[in-house]
Amino acid sequence: MADSASDRSSGECATDVHWMKLPSEIWLEIFSYLSPVTILNEVAFVCRKFNSLSFHLSLWNKLDLTNWESFIENLSPVIDLLSENLRSLSFCQINGNFVFGSDKRWLFYKFSNIVRLELPECEYVTAQILEEIRKNCKKIERLNLSECRNVDDQAMKVVSKFEHLTKLDITQCHQVTDDGVNFIADMPCQILHFLSFDVQQFSDRGIVNLVTKQTKIEFLILSGDNITDYSVIDACHCLVNLKKFHIYDCRNLTDRSIHALCGKVRLECLCLQRATKVSTQAFNHLFQEKPRLNLKDLCIGDTDAVVDDTVYAISSGSKFVVILSSSFTITCFSRKYFARYPHLERIELNFCCKVTDKSIDELIKSCRKLEVVSLQGLTSLKGDWLAEIERYLPKLRSLTMCFCCGISEEKVKHLFLRKPDLELLWNRMPINELKHEDIDRVLRNITLEDFE
């Protein structure tokens, strides 16, 4: 009797669900988490209702075809239904003749309303292909050409003719030189994002021309030994709206660049990697001079010029309160500590080897909104502050301590047991004992099994 009652109860529950009577809005929300391949090849064939919802315009604002060469054939019968509503198109080609080297590329040129086009690692993207795209997709505002090895100065000349372009990524496009940057500088529209990580042929000639003419840039990435203080100083002077400034491998920068950055108090993101000629005094002055109340992301790495005093300047400052008597003479001083960067969410101090536990302890106690902390290669750290890190940083979701050979396994294990949802990267291996191919192997998330 009990079993039959149980069966009847479960049967009633099952019949009460009425899955097919769920509102279309709920089904569309569920389908939005599925890939285009799954929607067209499986969902669309379940029933008439699913078939109708599979082509709902809300599902086709964005299309990501990364590594899905065979799926192009499936697009042919439905391309006219999708083309009008599609706004973002992404795909990546690493090997083989994916799209731009084939006769199927006409399919993508029917998407004339796209405003965002992502083409990373597409070796067939050339100046000629970009010209075809420009003629057919005239509304593009965001263009990603990162790691397209055949993108050169002539390609930049074509890109400069895009009428609505505001965001351009040419990361690792090694054939682009100052001549290509000059084409971008002369664009009739204003560029907001110019990302050129690891483009080593740029020099001050191209960058100074760019920031002088494209004065509305909000996000700028510079890299390479050909970049000197002139580029940074002019960028700080001309780019009033600059919010994110990344500077990588510019080993010829000096203290002059750092002093120019002191005036950019509205920065939300600042990255300085391998600025090896900058002094400790300049770094300390940068963070002590004027607090950047909007700063959320700070990355300083690969330099011995960053020391404990630099971290103290980031984490907190001193404020003197003067009390005057009725005779206008100073009667006492008091000192009050306050958070200089109250909105800081991410900090990286990788391979700043002179930083010690004392300043890291002050950092975690002052910057309470930190979510991501990376301390790779800080070999002097013992990690006593790990015992209370979740108390001071309740929002912490990622902690990297690779090559911190002074931090014991016991401290890391206790932290992991207290906060198992933390993305934790750690090992005690000195980096000078590793081969280059082993580095990626040790940069991995720690799990409880590693301690068993």
Short mmCIF file of C-alpha atoms in Angstrom, two decimals:
data_model
loop_
_atom_site.label_atom_id
_atom_site.label_comp_id
_atom_site.label_asym_id
_atom_site.label_seq_id
_atom_site.Cartn_x
_atom_site.Cartn_y
_atom_site.Cartn_z
CA MET A 1 0.00 0.00 0.00
CA ALA A 2 2.78 2.41 0.93
CA ASP A 3 4.57 1.73 -2.35
CA SER A 4 1.45 2.24 -4.44
CA ALA A 5 0.68 5.48 -2.61
CA SER A 6 4.21 6.66 -3.21
CA ASP A 7 4.00 5.77 -6.90
CA ARG A 8 0.67 7.55 -7.23
CA SER A 9 2.08 10.65 -5.50
CA SER A 10 5.13 10.77 -7.76
CA GLY A 11 2.93 10.24 -10.81
CA GLU A 12 0.72 13.12 -9.84
CA CYS A 13 3.76 15.36 -9.41
CA ALA A 14 5.03 14.36 -12.82
CA THR A 15 1.74 15.15 -14.52
CA ASP A 16 1.49 18.48 -12.70
CA VAL A 17 4.74 19.77 -14.25
CA HIS A 18 3.35 20.46 -17.76
CA TRP A 19 6.74 21.37 -19.19
CA MET A 20 5.37 22.30 -22.58
CA LYS A 21 3.06 24.83 -20.99
CA LEU A 22 5.96 26.89 -19.64
CA PRO A 23 5.98 30.44 -21.05
CA SER A 24 8.11 30.96 -24.13
CA GLU A 25 10.23 33.49 -22.21
CA ILE A 26 11.45 30.75 -19.89
CA TRP A 27 12.32 28.42 -22.76
CA LEU A 28 14.19 31.23 -24.52
CA GLU A 29 16.17 31.87 -21.35
CA ILE A 30 17.09 28.16 -21.20
CA PHE A 31 18.04 28.07 -24.88
CA SER A 32 20.28 31.12 -24.45
CA TYR A 33 22.75 28.90 -22.57
CA LEU A 34 23.03 26.45 -25.47
CA SER A 35 25.45 26.62 -28.38
CA PRO A 36 24.20 27.54 -31.88
CA VAL A 37 25.05 23.99 -33.01
CA THR A 38 22.80 22.47 -30.36
CA ILE A 39 19.95 24.85 -31.11
CA LEU A 40 19.91 24.26 -34.87
CA ASN A 41 20.83 20.57 -34.91
CA GLU A 42 18.88 19.28 -31.90
CA VAL A 43 16.48 21.72 -30.24
CA ALA A 44 14.86 22.76 -33.52
CA PHE A 45 13.83 19.14 -34.22
CA VAL A 46 12.17 18.37 -30.86
CA CYS A 47 8.72 19.78 -31.65
CA ARG A 48 6.99 22.59 -33.49
CA LYS A 49 7.15 24.94 -30.52
CA PHE A 50 10.90 24.41 -30.06
CA ASN A 51 11.43 24.80 -33.80
CA SER A 52 9.70 28.15 -33.74
CA LEU A 53 11.61 29.32 -30.66
CA SER A 54 14.95 28.15 -32.11
CA PHE A 55 14.84 31.01 -34.61
CA HIS A 56 13.70 33.67 -32.19
CA LEU A 57 15.69 36.84 -32.77
CA SER A 58 16.73 37.13 -29.13
CA LEU A 59 18.86 33.96 -29.52
CA TRP A 60 20.76 35.29 -32.49
CA ASN A 61 22.14 38.65 -31.38
CA LYS A 62 25.49 36.96 -30.89
CA LEU A 63 27.08 34.06 -32.77
CA ASP A 64 30.30 32.37 -31.68
CA LEU A 65 31.68 29.89 -34.24
CA THR A 66 35.07 29.30 -32.66
CA ASN A 67 36.50 26.05 -34.05
CA TRP A 68 33.17 25.04 -35.63
CA GLU A 69 34.09 24.78 -39.29
CA SER A 70 31.49 22.10 -40.07
CA PHE A 71 28.69 24.24 -38.66
CA ILE A 72 28.98 26.70 -41.54
CA GLU A 73 27.06 24.27 -43.74
CA ASN A 74 24.16 24.32 -41.24
CA LEU A 75 23.93 28.09 -41.51
CA SER A 76 23.15 28.14 -45.21
CA PRO A 77 19.41 27.40 -45.02
CA VAL A 78 18.78 29.80 -42.12
CA ILE A 79 21.19 32.60 -42.87
CA ASP A 80 18.52 34.94 -44.21
CA LEU A 81 16.51 34.50 -41.01
CA LEU A 82 19.51 35.31 -38.81
CA SER A 83 21.38 37.93 -40.74
CA GLU A 84 19.16 40.91 -39.95
CA ASN A 85 19.32 40.55 -36.18
CA LEU A 86 22.91 39.42 -35.67
CA ARG A 87 25.07 42.06 -33.95
CA SER A 88 28.14 40.12 -32.77
CA LEU A 89 30.11 37.50 -34.72
CA SER A 90 33.11 35.60 -33.35
CA PHE A 91 35.24 32.81 -34.69
CA CYS A 92 38.82 31.66 -34.48
CA GLN A 93 40.94 29.77 -36.99
CA ILE A 94 44.14 28.08 -35.84
CA ASN A 95 44.74 25.40 -38.46
CA GLY A 96 43.37 24.78 -41.91
CA ASN A 97 41.33 26.79 -44.33
CA PHE A 98 38.39 27.88 -42.20
CA VAL A 99 36.37 30.72 -43.65
CA PHE A 100 38.34 33.52 -45.20
CA GLY A 101 40.36 31.21 -47.37
CA SER A 102 37.28 29.48 -48.78
CA ASP A 103 34.38 30.14 -51.11
CA LYS A 104 32.01 30.00 -48.10
CA ARG A 105 33.06 33.41 -46.81
CA TRP A 106 30.16 35.04 -48.66
CA LEU A 107 27.91 33.61 -45.93
CA PHE A 108 29.37 35.96 -43.37
CA TYR A 109 29.17 39.01 -45.59
CA LYS A 110 25.41 38.77 -45.48
CA PHE A 111 25.54 39.80 -41.81
CA SER A 112 25.55 43.45 -42.71
CA ASN A 113 24.26 44.63 -39.33
CA ILE A 114 27.03 43.29 -37.11
CA VAL A 115 28.71 45.86 -34.86
CA ARG A 116 31.25 43.51 -33.24
CA LEU A 117 33.58 41.22 -35.19
CA GLU A 118 36.08 38.90 -33.47
CA LEU A 119 38.72 37.30 -35.73
CA PRO A 120 41.56 36.15 -33.45
CA GLU A 121 44.25 33.90 -34.96
CA CYS A 122 42.72 33.98 -38.44
CA GLU A 123 45.73 33.65 -40.71
CA TYR A 124 43.69 34.31 -43.85
CA VAL A 125 42.72 37.81 -42.75
CA THR A 126 44.58 40.21 -45.04
CA ALA A 127 44.08 43.73 -46.32
CA GLN A 128 42.00 42.35 -49.20
CA ILE A 129 39.70 40.39 -46.88
CA LEU A 130 39.29 43.38 -44.58
CA GLU A 131 38.31 45.51 -47.57
CA GLU A 132 35.56 43.01 -48.43
CA ILE A 133 34.36 43.10 -44.83
CA ARG A 134 34.39 46.89 -44.79
CA LYS A 135 32.22 47.08 -47.91
CA ASN A 136 29.68 44.54 -46.66
CA CYS A 137 29.64 45.21 -42.91
CA LYS A 138 29.56 48.97 -42.65
CA LYS A 139 28.32 49.20 -39.05
CA ILE A 140 31.29 47.55 -37.30
CA GLU A 141 32.30 49.32 -34.10
CA ARG A 142 34.53 46.69 -32.48
CA LEU A 143 37.19 44.74 -34.39
CA ASN A 144 39.49 42.10 -32.91
CA LEU A 145 42.43 41.11 -35.14
CA SER A 146 44.68 39.72 -32.40
CA GLU A 147 47.30 37.22 -33.56
CA CYS A 148 46.33 37.58 -37.23
CA ARG A 149 49.81 37.11 -38.59
CA ASN A 150 49.10 38.54 -42.05
CA VAL A 151 47.67 41.82 -40.77
CA ASP A 152 50.15 44.54 -41.75
CA ASP A 153 50.30 48.27 -42.48
CA GLN A 154 48.15 47.91 -45.58
CA ALA A 155 45.52 46.15 -43.48
CA MET A 156 45.62 49.11 -41.06
CA LYS A 157 45.03 51.43 -44.00
CA VAL A 158 41.83 49.52 -44.76
CA VAL A 159 40.82 49.48 -41.09
CA SER A 160 41.19 53.25 -40.95
CA LYS A 161 38.30 53.50 -43.45
CA PHE A 162 35.78 51.81 -41.10
CA GLU A 163 33.40 54.66 -40.45
CA HIS A 164 32.10 53.66 -37.03
CA LEU A 165 35.06 51.84 -35.49
CA THR A 166 35.71 52.66 -31.82
CA LYS A 167 37.57 49.60 -30.47
CA LEU A 168 40.54 47.93 -32.18
CA ASP A 169 42.66 45.02 -30.94
CA ILE A 170 45.86 44.25 -32.89
CA THR A 171 47.61 42.25 -30.18
CA GLN A 172 50.60 40.31 -31.58
CA CYS A 173 50.09 41.61 -35.12
CA HIS A 174 53.84 41.72 -35.55
CA GLN A 175 53.86 43.17 -39.07
CA VAL A 176 52.19 46.43 -38.06
CA THR A 177 54.63 49.36 -37.77
CA ASP A 178 54.42 53.08 -37.08
CA ASP A 179 53.06 53.57 -40.60
CA GLY A 180 50.05 51.43 -39.70
CA VAL A 181 49.52 53.36 -36.46
CA ASN A 182 49.57 56.62 -38.45
CA PHE A 183 46.68 55.35 -40.58
CA ILE A 184 44.68 54.73 -37.39
CA ALA A 185 45.61 58.16 -36.06
CA ASP A 186 44.09 59.79 -39.16
CA MET A 187 40.75 57.98 -38.91
CA PRO A 188 37.75 60.32 -39.14
CA CYS A 189 36.07 58.56 -36.17
CA GLN A 190 37.49 58.56 -32.65
CA ILE A 191 39.04 55.34 -31.31
CA LEU A 192 38.17 54.53 -27.68
CA HIS A 193 40.18 51.31 -27.26
CA PHE A 194 43.57 50.75 -28.91
CA LEU A 195 45.10 47.44 -27.78
CA SER A 196 48.55 46.64 -29.11
CA PHE A 197 50.12 44.17 -26.69
CA ASP A 198 53.37 42.62 -27.95
CA VAL A 199 53.58 44.69 -31.14
CA GLN A 200 57.29 45.38 -31.00
CA GLN A 201 57.71 47.59 -34.06
CA PHE A 202 55.90 50.60 -32.60
CA SER A 203 57.98 53.60 -31.54
CA ASP A 204 57.32 57.06 -30.16
CA ARG A 205 56.80 58.39 -33.69
CA GLY A 206 53.60 56.42 -34.20
CA ILE A 207 52.25 56.48 -30.63
CA VAL A 208 52.72 60.23 -30.13
CA ASN A 209 50.92 60.86 -33.42
CA LEU A 210 48.10 58.52 -32.32
CA VAL A 211 47.45 60.05 -28.90
CA THR A 212 47.75 63.58 -30.26
CA LYS A 213 44.98 63.01 -32.82
CA GLN A 214 42.84 60.30 -31.18
CA THR A 215 42.30 62.21 -27.95
CA LYS A 216 39.24 60.28 -26.75
CA ILE A 217 41.08 56.99 -26.13
CA GLU A 218 39.91 55.37 -22.86
CA PHE A 219 41.89 52.11 -22.99
CA LEU A 220 45.48 52.04 -24.26
CA ILE A 221 48.01 49.20 -24.33
CA LEU A 222 51.65 49.86 -25.19
CA SER A 223 54.59 47.46 -25.26
CA GLY A 224 58.15 47.12 -26.51
CA ASP A 225 61.59 48.61 -25.99
CA ASN A 226 60.98 51.20 -28.73
CA ILE A 227 58.49 53.00 -26.46
CA THR A 228 60.09 55.69 -24.30
CA ASP A 229 58.97 58.42 -21.91
CA TYR A 230 57.73 60.58 -24.79
CA SER A 231 54.86 58.21 -25.56
CA VAL A 232 53.73 57.90 -21.93
CA ILE A 233 54.02 61.62 -21.21
CA ASP A 234 52.04 62.59 -24.32
CA ALA A 235 49.41 59.93 -23.58
CA CYS A 236 48.95 61.29 -20.06
CA HIS A 237 48.77 64.85 -21.36
CA CYS A 238 46.47 64.33 -24.36
CA LEU A 239 44.14 61.52 -23.27
CA VAL A 240 41.83 63.26 -20.81
CA ASN A 241 39.41 60.30 -20.71
CA LEU A 242 42.05 57.60 -20.19
CA LYS A 243 40.68 54.95 -17.79
CA LYS A 244 42.81 51.88 -18.50
CA PHE A 245 46.53 52.12 -19.22
CA HIS A 246 48.64 48.98 -19.72
CA ILE A 247 52.40 49.27 -20.28
CA TYR A 248 54.32 46.03 -20.91
CA ASP A 249 58.02 45.38 -21.51
CA CYS A 250 58.85 49.06 -22.03
CA ARG A 251 62.28 48.78 -20.45
CA ASN A 252 63.40 52.24 -21.55
CA LEU A 253 60.86 54.10 -19.42
CA THR A 254 62.31 56.21 -16.62
CA ASP A 255 60.99 58.14 -13.63
CA ARG A 256 59.69 60.82 -16.00
CA SER A 257 56.93 58.47 -17.15
CA ILE A 258 55.93 57.69 -13.58
CA HIS A 259 55.74 61.37 -12.67
CA ALA A 260 53.50 61.93 -15.70
CA LEU A 261 51.18 59.18 -14.44
CA CYS A 262 50.80 60.99 -11.13
CA GLY A 263 48.34 63.36 -12.77
CA LYS A 264 46.04 60.60 -14.05
CA VAL A 265 43.96 60.33 -10.89
CA ARG A 266 40.88 59.00 -12.74
CA LEU A 267 42.50 55.77 -13.86
CA GLU A 268 40.49 52.63 -13.14
CA CYS A 269 43.17 50.20 -14.30
CA LEU A 270 46.96 50.63 -14.31
CA CYS A 271 49.48 48.00 -15.40
CA LEU A 272 53.26 48.47 -15.34
CA GLN A 273 55.26 45.37 -16.22
CA ARG A 274 59.06 45.20 -16.40
CA ALA A 275 59.70 48.93 -16.11
CA THR A 276 63.22 48.10 -15.00
CA LYS A 277 64.70 51.63 -15.13
CA VAL A 278 62.11 53.17 -12.80
CA SER A 279 63.31 53.89 -9.27
CA THR A 280 61.73 52.99 -5.96
CA GLN A 281 61.31 56.68 -5.16
CA ALA A 282 59.26 57.19 -8.34
CA PHE A 283 56.97 54.24 -7.58
CA ASN A 284 56.44 55.42 -4.00
CA HIS A 285 55.72 58.96 -5.21
CA LEU A 286 53.17 57.65 -7.72
CA PHE A 287 50.97 56.17 -5.00
CA GLN A 288 51.62 58.74 -2.29
CA GLU A 289 51.08 61.88 -4.36
CA LYS A 290 47.35 61.67 -5.11
CA PRO A 291 45.06 58.76 -4.26
CA ARG A 292 43.31 57.29 -7.29
CA LEU A 293 39.89 56.77 -5.80
CA ASN A 294 38.58 55.08 -8.97
CA LEU A 295 41.41 52.53 -9.20
CA LYS A 296 40.04 48.97 -9.29
CA ASP A 297 42.84 47.06 -11.03
CA LEU A 298 46.54 47.48 -10.29
CA CYS A 299 49.34 45.37 -11.75
CA ILE A 300 53.01 46.06 -11.08
CA GLY A 301 55.49 43.30 -11.76
CA ASP A 302 58.98 42.09 -12.58
CA THR A 303 60.88 44.87 -10.85
CA ASP A 304 63.01 45.17 -7.70
CA ALA A 305 62.01 48.84 -7.39
CA VAL A 306 58.71 47.90 -5.74
CA VAL A 307 59.41 47.41 -2.02
CA ASP A 308 57.43 47.35 1.21
CA ASP A 309 57.15 51.13 1.30
CA THR A 310 55.48 51.01 -2.13
CA VAL A 311 52.89 48.51 -0.90
CA TYR A 312 52.33 50.61 2.24
CA ALA A 313 51.63 53.59 -0.02
CA ILE A 314 49.08 51.52 -1.96
CA SER A 315 47.34 50.04 1.07
CA SER A 316 47.14 53.02 3.40
CA GLY A 317 48.43 56.51 3.99
CA SER A 318 48.93 58.76 6.96
CA LYS A 319 46.80 61.78 7.71
CA PHE A 320 47.91 64.34 10.27
CA VAL A 321 45.25 66.08 12.33
CA VAL A 322 46.39 69.33 13.89
CA ILE A 323 44.66 70.67 17.00
CA LEU A 324 45.08 74.38 17.70
CA SER A 325 44.61 76.16 20.99
CA SER A 326 42.87 79.49 21.36
CA SER A 327 46.24 81.21 21.02
CA PHE A 328 46.70 79.57 17.59
CA THR A 329 49.62 77.47 18.73
CA ILE A 330 49.92 73.80 17.93
CA THR A 331 49.04 71.73 20.95
CA CYS A 332 49.19 68.14 19.57
CA PHE A 333 49.43 65.91 16.54
CA SER A 334 47.46 62.77 15.94
CA ARG A 335 47.93 60.24 13.16
CA LYS A 336 45.08 58.42 11.47
CA TYR A 337 45.34 55.66 8.86
CA PHE A 338 42.90 55.42 6.00
CA ALA A 339 42.49 53.37 2.81
CA ARG A 340 43.96 55.26 -0.12
CA TYR A 341 42.41 52.95 -2.70
CA PRO A 342 39.05 51.92 -1.23
CA HIS A 343 37.70 50.42 -4.48
CA LEU A 344 40.69 48.25 -5.40
CA GLU A 345 39.41 44.83 -6.54
CA ARG A 346 42.49 43.30 -8.16
CA ILE A 347 46.21 43.61 -7.43
CA GLU A 348 49.21 41.82 -8.93
CA LEU A 349 52.71 42.17 -7.48
CA ASN A 350 54.31 39.29 -9.38
CA PHE A 351 58.08 38.94 -9.02
CA CYS A 352 58.48 42.09 -6.92
CA CYS A 353 60.92 40.07 -4.86
CA LYS A 354 61.68 42.70 -2.19
CA VAL A 355 58.11 42.78 -0.92
CA THR A 356 57.72 41.04 2.45
CA ASP A 357 54.93 39.76 4.70
CA LYS A 358 54.67 43.01 6.67
CA SER A 359 53.38 45.04 3.74
CA ILE A 360 51.16 42.23 2.43
CA ASP A 361 49.55 41.99 5.87
CA GLU A 362 48.86 45.74 5.77
CA LEU A 363 47.51 45.43 2.23
CA ILE A 364 44.87 42.80 3.02
CA LYS A 365 43.75 44.68 6.14
CA SER A 366 43.31 47.98 4.27
CA CYS A 367 41.95 47.05 0.83
CA ARG A 368 38.87 45.13 1.92
CA LYS A 369 37.27 44.86 -1.54
CA LEU A 370 40.04 42.83 -3.13
CA GLU A 371 38.75 39.88 -5.16
CA VAL A 372 41.94 38.84 -7.02
CA VAL A 373 45.42 38.83 -5.47
CA SER A 374 48.49 37.57 -7.33
CA LEU A 375 51.86 37.30 -5.54
CA GLN A 376 53.88 35.04 -7.84
CA GLY A 377 57.58 34.83 -7.18
CA LEU A 378 57.62 36.65 -3.81
CA THR A 379 60.16 34.27 -2.34
CA SER A 380 60.50 35.96 1.05
CA LEU A 381 56.85 35.47 2.02
CA LYS A 382 56.07 33.17 4.96
CA GLY A 383 52.30 33.66 4.74
CA ASP A 384 51.27 34.18 8.39
CA TRP A 385 48.58 36.57 7.10
CA LEU A 386 46.84 33.61 5.43
CA ALA A 387 45.32 32.69 8.80
CA GLU A 388 42.97 35.68 8.65
CA ILE A 389 42.78 36.51 4.96
CA GLU A 390 39.13 35.49 4.52
CA ARG A 391 38.20 37.69 7.49
CA TYR A 392 39.67 40.82 5.94
CA LEU A 393 38.92 39.93 2.31
CA PRO A 394 35.42 38.41 2.28
CA LYS A 395 35.12 38.86 -1.50
CA LEU A 396 38.40 37.11 -2.34
CA ARG A 397 37.87 34.57 -5.14
CA SER A 398 41.39 34.09 -6.58
CA LEU A 399 44.78 33.89 -4.86
CA THR A 400 48.00 33.10 -6.71
CA MET A 401 51.20 32.27 -4.79
CA CYS A 402 53.21 30.26 -7.29
CA PHE A 403 56.97 30.09 -6.66
CA CYS A 404 56.46 31.41 -3.10
CA CYS A 405 58.82 28.81 -1.70
CA GLY A 406 58.66 30.17 1.88
CA ILE A 407 54.92 29.48 2.34
CA SER A 408 54.30 26.10 3.95
CA GLU A 409 51.91 23.45 2.73
CA GLU A 410 50.16 23.43 6.10
CA LYS A 411 49.12 27.10 5.83
CA VAL A 412 47.81 26.63 2.31
CA LYS A 413 45.89 23.50 3.26
CA HIS A 414 44.21 25.19 6.21
CA LEU A 415 43.17 28.09 3.97
CA PHE A 416 41.75 25.70 1.39
CA LEU A 417 39.76 23.81 4.02
CA ARG A 418 38.30 27.06 5.36
CA LYS A 419 37.54 28.47 1.92
CA PRO A 420 37.15 25.58 -0.57
CA ASP A 421 35.58 27.78 -3.26
CA LEU A 422 38.75 29.88 -3.54
CA GLU A 423 40.67 29.62 -6.82
CA LEU A 424 44.07 28.89 -5.33
CA LEU A 425 47.30 28.57 -7.29
CA TRP A 426 50.35 27.65 -5.25
CA ASN A 427 53.60 25.72 -5.25
CA ARG A 428 56.87 25.92 -3.36
CA MET A 429 59.14 25.41 -6.34
CA PRO A 430 61.78 28.08 -6.96
CA ILE A 431 61.22 29.28 -10.51
CA ASN A 432 64.94 29.12 -11.30
CA GLU A 433 64.75 25.34 -10.88
CA LEU A 434 62.06 24.97 -13.54
CA LYS A 435 62.36 24.61 -17.26
CA HIS A 436 60.24 26.96 -19.34
CA GLU A 437 57.89 24.18 -20.43
CA ASP A 438 57.24 23.23 -16.78
CA ILE A 439 55.92 26.64 -15.74
CA ASP A 440 52.46 26.13 -17.21
CA ARG A 441 52.26 22.77 -15.46
CA VAL A 442 52.71 24.25 -11.99
CA LEU A 443 50.37 27.20 -12.66
CA ARG A 444 47.22 25.27 -11.92
CA ASN A 445 44.41 25.38 -9.40
CA ILE A 446 45.07 23.54 -6.15
CA THR A 447 42.49 20.96 -5.03
CA LEU A 448 42.08 19.03 -1.80
CA GLU A 449 43.49 15.92 -3.49
CA ASP A 450 46.89 17.62 -3.69
CA PHE A 451 47.14 17.42 0.11
CA GLU A 452 46.09 13.80 0.49
#
